[in-house]
XYZ file of C-alpha atoms in Angstrom:
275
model
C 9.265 105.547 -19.810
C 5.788 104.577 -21.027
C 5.787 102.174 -23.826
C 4.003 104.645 -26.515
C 5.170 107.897 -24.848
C 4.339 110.656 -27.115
C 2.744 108.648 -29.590
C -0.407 109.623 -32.052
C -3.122 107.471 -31.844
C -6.132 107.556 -33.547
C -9.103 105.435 -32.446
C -12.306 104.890 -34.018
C -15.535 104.461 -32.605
C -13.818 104.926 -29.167
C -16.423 106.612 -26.773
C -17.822 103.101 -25.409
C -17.331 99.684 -24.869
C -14.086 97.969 -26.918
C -12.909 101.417 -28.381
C -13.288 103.429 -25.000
C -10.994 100.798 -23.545
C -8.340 100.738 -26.625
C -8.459 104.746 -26.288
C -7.706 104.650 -22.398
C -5.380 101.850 -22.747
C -3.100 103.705 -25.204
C -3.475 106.761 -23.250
C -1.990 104.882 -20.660
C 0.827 104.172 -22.365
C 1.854 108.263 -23.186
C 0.011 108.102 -26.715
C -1.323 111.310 -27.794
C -5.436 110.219 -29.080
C -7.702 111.335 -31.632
C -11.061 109.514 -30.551
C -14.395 109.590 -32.088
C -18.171 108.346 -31.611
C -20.953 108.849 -33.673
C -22.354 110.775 -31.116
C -20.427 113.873 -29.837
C -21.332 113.199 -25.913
C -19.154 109.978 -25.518
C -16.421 110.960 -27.415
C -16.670 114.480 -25.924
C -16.127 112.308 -22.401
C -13.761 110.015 -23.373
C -11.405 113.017 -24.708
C -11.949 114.706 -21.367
C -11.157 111.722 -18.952
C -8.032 110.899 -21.242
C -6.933 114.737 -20.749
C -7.857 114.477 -17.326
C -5.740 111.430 -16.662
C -2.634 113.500 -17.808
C -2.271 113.057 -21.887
C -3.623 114.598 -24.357
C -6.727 113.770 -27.057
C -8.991 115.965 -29.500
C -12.148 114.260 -30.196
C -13.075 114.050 -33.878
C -16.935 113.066 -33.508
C -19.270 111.910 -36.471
C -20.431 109.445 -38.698
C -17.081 107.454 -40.072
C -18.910 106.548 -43.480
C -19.385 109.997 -43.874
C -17.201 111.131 -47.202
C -15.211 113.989 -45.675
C -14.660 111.860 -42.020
C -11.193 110.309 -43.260
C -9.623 113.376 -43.851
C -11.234 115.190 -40.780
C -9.864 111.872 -38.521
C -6.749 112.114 -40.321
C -5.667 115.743 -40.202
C -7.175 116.130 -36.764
C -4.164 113.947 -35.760
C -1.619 115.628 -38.231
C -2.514 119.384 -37.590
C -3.250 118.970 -34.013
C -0.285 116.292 -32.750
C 1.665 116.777 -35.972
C 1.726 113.070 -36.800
C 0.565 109.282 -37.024
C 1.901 106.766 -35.193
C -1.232 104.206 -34.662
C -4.395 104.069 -36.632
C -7.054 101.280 -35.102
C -10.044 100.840 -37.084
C -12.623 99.959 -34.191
C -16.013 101.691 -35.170
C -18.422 99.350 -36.087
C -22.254 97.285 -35.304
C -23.794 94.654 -36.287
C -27.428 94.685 -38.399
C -28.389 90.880 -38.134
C -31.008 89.217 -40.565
C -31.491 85.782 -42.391
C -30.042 86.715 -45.888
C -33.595 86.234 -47.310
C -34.480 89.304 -44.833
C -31.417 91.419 -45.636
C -32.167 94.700 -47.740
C -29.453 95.875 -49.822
C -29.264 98.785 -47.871
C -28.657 96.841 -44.507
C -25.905 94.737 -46.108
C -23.960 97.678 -47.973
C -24.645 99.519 -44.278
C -22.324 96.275 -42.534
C -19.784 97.005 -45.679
C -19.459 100.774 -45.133
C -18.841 100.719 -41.593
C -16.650 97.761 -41.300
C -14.460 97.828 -44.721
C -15.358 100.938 -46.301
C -14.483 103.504 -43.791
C -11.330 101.706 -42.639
C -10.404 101.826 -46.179
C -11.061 105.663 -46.391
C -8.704 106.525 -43.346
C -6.035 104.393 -44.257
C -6.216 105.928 -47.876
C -6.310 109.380 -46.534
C -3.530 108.317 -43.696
C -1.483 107.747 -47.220
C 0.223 110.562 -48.303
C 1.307 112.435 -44.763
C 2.943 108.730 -43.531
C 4.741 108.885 -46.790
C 5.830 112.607 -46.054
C 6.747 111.421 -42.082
C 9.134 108.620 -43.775
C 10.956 110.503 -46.181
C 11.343 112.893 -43.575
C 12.392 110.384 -41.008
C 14.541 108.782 -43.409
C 16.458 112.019 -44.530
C 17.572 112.519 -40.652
C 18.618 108.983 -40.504
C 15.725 107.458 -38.394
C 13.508 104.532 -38.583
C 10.151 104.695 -36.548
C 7.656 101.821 -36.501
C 4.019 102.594 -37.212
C 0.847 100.340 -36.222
C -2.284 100.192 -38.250
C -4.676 98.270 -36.063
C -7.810 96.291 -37.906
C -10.477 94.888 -36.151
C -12.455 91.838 -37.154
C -14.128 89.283 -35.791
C -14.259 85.211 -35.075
C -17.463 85.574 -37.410
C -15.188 86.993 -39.768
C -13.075 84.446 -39.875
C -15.805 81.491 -39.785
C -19.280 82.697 -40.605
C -22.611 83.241 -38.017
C -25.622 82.271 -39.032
C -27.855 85.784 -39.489
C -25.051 87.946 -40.322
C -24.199 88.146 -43.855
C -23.577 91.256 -43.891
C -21.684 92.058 -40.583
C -19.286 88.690 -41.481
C -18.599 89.311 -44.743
C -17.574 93.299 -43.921
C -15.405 91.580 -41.029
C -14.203 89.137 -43.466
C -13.270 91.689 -46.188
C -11.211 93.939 -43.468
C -8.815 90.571 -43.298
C -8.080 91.023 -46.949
C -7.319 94.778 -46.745
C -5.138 93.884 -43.454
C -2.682 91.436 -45.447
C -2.457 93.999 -48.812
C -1.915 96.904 -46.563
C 0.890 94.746 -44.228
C 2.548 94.365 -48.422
C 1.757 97.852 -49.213
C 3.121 99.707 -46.410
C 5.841 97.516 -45.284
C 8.128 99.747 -46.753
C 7.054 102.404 -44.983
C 7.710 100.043 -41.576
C 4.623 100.278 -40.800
C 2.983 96.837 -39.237
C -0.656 95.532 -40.166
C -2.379 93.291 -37.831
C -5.736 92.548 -37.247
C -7.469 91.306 -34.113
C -10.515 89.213 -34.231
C -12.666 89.042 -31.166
C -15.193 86.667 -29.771
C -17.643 87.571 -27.307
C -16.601 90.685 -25.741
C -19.411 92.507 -23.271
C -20.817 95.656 -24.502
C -23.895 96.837 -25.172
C -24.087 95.423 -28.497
C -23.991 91.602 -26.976
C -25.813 92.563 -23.974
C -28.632 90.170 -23.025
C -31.721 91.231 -24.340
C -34.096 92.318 -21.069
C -38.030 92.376 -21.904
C -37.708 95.438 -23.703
C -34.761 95.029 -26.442
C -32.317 97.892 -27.134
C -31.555 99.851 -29.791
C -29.050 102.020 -31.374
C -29.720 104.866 -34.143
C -27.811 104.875 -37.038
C -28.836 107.203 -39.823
C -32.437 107.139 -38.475
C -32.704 103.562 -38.370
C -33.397 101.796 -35.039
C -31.216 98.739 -35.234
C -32.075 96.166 -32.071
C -28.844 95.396 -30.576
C -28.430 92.471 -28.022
C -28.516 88.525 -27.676
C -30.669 85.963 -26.291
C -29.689 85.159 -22.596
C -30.052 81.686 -23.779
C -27.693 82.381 -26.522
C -24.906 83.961 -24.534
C -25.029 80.752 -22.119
C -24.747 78.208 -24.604
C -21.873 80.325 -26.421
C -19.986 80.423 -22.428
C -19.962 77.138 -22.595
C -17.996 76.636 -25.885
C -15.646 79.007 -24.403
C -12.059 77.511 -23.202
C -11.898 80.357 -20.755
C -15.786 79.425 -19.596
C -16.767 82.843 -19.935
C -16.951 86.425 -22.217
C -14.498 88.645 -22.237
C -14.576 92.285 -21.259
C -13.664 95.875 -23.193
C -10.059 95.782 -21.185
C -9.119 92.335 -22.087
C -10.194 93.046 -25.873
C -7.863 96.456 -25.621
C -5.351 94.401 -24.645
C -4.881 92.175 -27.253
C -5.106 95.715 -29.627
C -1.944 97.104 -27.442
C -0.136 94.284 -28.239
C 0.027 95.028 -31.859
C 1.268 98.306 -31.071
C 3.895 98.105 -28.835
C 7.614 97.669 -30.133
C 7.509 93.893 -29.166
C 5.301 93.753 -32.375
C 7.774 95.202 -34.601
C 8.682 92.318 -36.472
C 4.827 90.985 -36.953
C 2.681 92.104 -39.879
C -0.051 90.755 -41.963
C -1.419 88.494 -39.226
C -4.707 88.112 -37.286
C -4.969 87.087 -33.788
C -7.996 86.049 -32.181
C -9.129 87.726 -28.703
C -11.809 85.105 -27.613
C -10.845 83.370 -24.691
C -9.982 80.176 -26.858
C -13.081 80.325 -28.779
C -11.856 79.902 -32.562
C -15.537 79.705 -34.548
């Protein structure tokens, strides 16, 4: 039997890179998905190819700052699957500037995506885990639940540039440890996983033409100096980047059984790079 068979998972910003992985990865596993992208294409896809490969997902696409998104994410996974068992909070950018060239807009922008929104599913996730216990408990079982944060190694130490983007990751660290308090009686675990450089198209190397992503209209460049990326390989232990598989696998460890007993911590996926 598959280690999350006929679990509900709900994955955010999961039709590329890191979250695609995570959503595949748990679908791998027998979890049930609710995925999402900003843009309904990807996520569209990434629903498909999970159904394809023999489980089951419903794609809840759109912006996750969005006011009503929570409870669309949230009863997309109750109404359709009838439950929550995993909630990872994936979806997320970066918007980099020297704080002297960081509108207000650009750094509430890093705090929506990265502290705000998680905040708004896991409030809206509130009341039907609460109903799922009390039900569970009244038939005399005790189920495990995973809440899955992510955040990142400039999070946990600062980058030069991102103000915005490491504060947001920093904040998610604080709502990780309440909610591990919070919800413990519920037996539902709280972890958060940090990652370092991970390949995807938001640390690609930037060719002669940079790339960008729309958000809201706004044509954020996305990418790092190939110089960069070399001199950060060579701080790595593991001598090189990690890729989207590796990073979903450090995110499946906090939801497997094994991880039961583990709640309120952060792990770092970065090949031994701490900062």
């Amino acid at each position: 039997m598959k280690k999350l068979e006929g679990k509900v998972a709900l994955v955010s910003g999961s039709g590329r890179g890191i979250g695609r992985a995570i959503a595949l990865k748990l679908a791998s596993e027998g979890a049930r998905l609710i995925v999402n992208d900003l843009d309904a294409d990807p996520g569209d896809a990434v629903a498909a190819e999970i159904i394809a490969a023999g489980s089951d997902a419903i794609a809840v696409n759109g912006d996750v700052t969005a006011p009503d998104f929570a409870d669309r994410f949230i009863d997309a996974a109750t109404d359709g699957f009838g439950g929550i068992d995993i909630i990872v909070n994936n979806a997320g950018y970066t918007w980099d500037s020297t704080i002297g060239n960081t509108r207000d807009d650009q750094f509430d922008a890093m705090i929506d995506i990265h502290l705000k929104a998680p905040f708004r599913i896991l409030r809206a996730a509130s009341a039907p885990l609460r109903a799922l216990v009390k039900q569970e408990s009244a038939q005399g079982r005790r189920l495990h639940r995973k809440v899955v944060n992510i955040s990142s190694i400039a999070g946990l130490s600062g980058n030069a540039g991102q103000a915005g983007y490491s504060s947001g990751k920093a904040a998610i660290v604080g709502l990780t440890k309440t909610m591990a308090k919070e919800w413990g009686r519920f037996n539902v675990n709280v972890n958060a996983v940090a990652f370092g450089l991970i390949e995807t198209r938001l640390t690609q190397a930037i060719a002669a033409e940079q790339a960008t992503i729309d958000i809201a209209g706004n044509q954020i460049k996305v990418g790092i100096q190939p110089q960069m990326i070399e001199a950060w390989a060579k701080t790595i232990p593991l001598g090189r980047a990690g890729v989207p598989e590796e990073a979903a696998g450090a995110v499946y460890l906090f939801c497997t059984p094994e991880s039961d007993y583990i709640t309120g911590e952060v792990i770092i996926c970065g090949g031994g790079l701490t900062g």
